[in-house]
Coordinates of C-alpha atoms in Angstrom, one line a residue:
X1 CA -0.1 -19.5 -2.0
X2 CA 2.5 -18.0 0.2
X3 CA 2.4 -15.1 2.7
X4 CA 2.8 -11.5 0.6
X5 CA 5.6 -9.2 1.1
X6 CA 7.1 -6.2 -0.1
X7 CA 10.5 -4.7 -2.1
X8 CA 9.3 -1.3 -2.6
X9 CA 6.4 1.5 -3.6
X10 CA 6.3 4.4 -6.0
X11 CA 5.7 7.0 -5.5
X12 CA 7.1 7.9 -2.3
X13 CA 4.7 10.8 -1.8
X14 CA 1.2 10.7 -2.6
X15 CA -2.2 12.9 -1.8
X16 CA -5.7 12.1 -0.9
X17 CA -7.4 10.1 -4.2
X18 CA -3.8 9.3 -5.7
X19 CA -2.5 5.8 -6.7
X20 CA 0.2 4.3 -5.6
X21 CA 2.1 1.2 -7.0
X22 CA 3.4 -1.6 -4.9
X23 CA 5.7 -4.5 -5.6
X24 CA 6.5 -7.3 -4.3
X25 CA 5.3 -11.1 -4.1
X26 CA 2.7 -13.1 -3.2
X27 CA -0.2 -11.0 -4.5
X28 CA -2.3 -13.8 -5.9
X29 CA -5.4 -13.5 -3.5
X30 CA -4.5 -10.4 -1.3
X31 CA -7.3 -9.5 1.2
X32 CA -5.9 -6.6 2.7
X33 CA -3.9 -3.6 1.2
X34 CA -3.5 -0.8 4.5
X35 CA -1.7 2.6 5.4
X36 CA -1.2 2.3 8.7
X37 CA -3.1 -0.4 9.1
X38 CA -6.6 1.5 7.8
X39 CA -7.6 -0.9 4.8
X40 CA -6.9 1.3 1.3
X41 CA -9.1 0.1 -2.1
X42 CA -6.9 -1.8 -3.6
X43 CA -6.0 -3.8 -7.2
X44 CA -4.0 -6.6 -7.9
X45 CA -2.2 -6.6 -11.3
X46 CA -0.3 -9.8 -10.9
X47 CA 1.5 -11.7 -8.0
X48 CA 4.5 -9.0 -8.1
X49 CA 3.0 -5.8 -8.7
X50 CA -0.6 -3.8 -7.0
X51 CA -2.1 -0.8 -7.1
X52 CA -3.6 1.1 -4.5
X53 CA -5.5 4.7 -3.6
X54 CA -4.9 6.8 -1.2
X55 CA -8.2 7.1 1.0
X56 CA -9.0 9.8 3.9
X57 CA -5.8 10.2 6.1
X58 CA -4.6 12.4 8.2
X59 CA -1.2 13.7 6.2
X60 CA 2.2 11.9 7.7
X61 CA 4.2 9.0 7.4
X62 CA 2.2 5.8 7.2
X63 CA 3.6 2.2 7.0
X64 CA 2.2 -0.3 3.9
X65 CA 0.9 -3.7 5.1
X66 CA -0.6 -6.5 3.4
X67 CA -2.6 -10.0 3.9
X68 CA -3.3 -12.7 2.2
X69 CA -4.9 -16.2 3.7
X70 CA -1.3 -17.2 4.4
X71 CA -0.3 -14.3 6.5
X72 CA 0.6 -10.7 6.5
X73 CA 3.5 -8.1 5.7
X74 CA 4.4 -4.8 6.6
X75 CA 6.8 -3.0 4.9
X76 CA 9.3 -1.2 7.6
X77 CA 12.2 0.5 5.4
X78 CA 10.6 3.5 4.2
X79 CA 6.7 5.2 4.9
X80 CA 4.4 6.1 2.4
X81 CA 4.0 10.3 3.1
X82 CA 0.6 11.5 2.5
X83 CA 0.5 15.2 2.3
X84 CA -2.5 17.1 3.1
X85 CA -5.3 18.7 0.3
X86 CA -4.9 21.5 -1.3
X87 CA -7.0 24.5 -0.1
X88 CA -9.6 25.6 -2.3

């Protein structure tokens, strides 16, 4: 097992409850998927590829991190924008 890292995300912008997809490497026994370093639900579809859900945030930019027993990773070229709820 290596430390996990990241190549990208998709979409760029999501809202409360979406997914998200992340790619990558090193996903084989990830322990921690977090936006802004707030732990988000997570699933692993294989070593290269996750997907994740947007919990309660406060809408912004927010930075993708991730940790497996060999270390941690966060992604610093482009934020993950959560926009805020629609009113009802």
């Amino acid at each position: 097992t290596y430390p996990p890292s990241i190549s990208g995300f998709n979409p760029q912008t999501v809202a409360f409850g979406q997914t998200f997809s992340v790619t990558g490497s090193g996903f084989d026994g990830l322990t921690f998927l977090g936006l802004g370093g707030v732990a988000s639900t997570f699933t692993v579809i294989n070593a290269t590829l996750l997907s994740g859900i947007v919990g309660q945030a406060v809408p912004g930019p927010y930075t993708i991190s991730v940790r497996n027993d060999q270390g941690g990773f966060t992604f610093m070229g482009y934020n993950l924008t959560v926009l805020s709820p629609p009113v009802i």
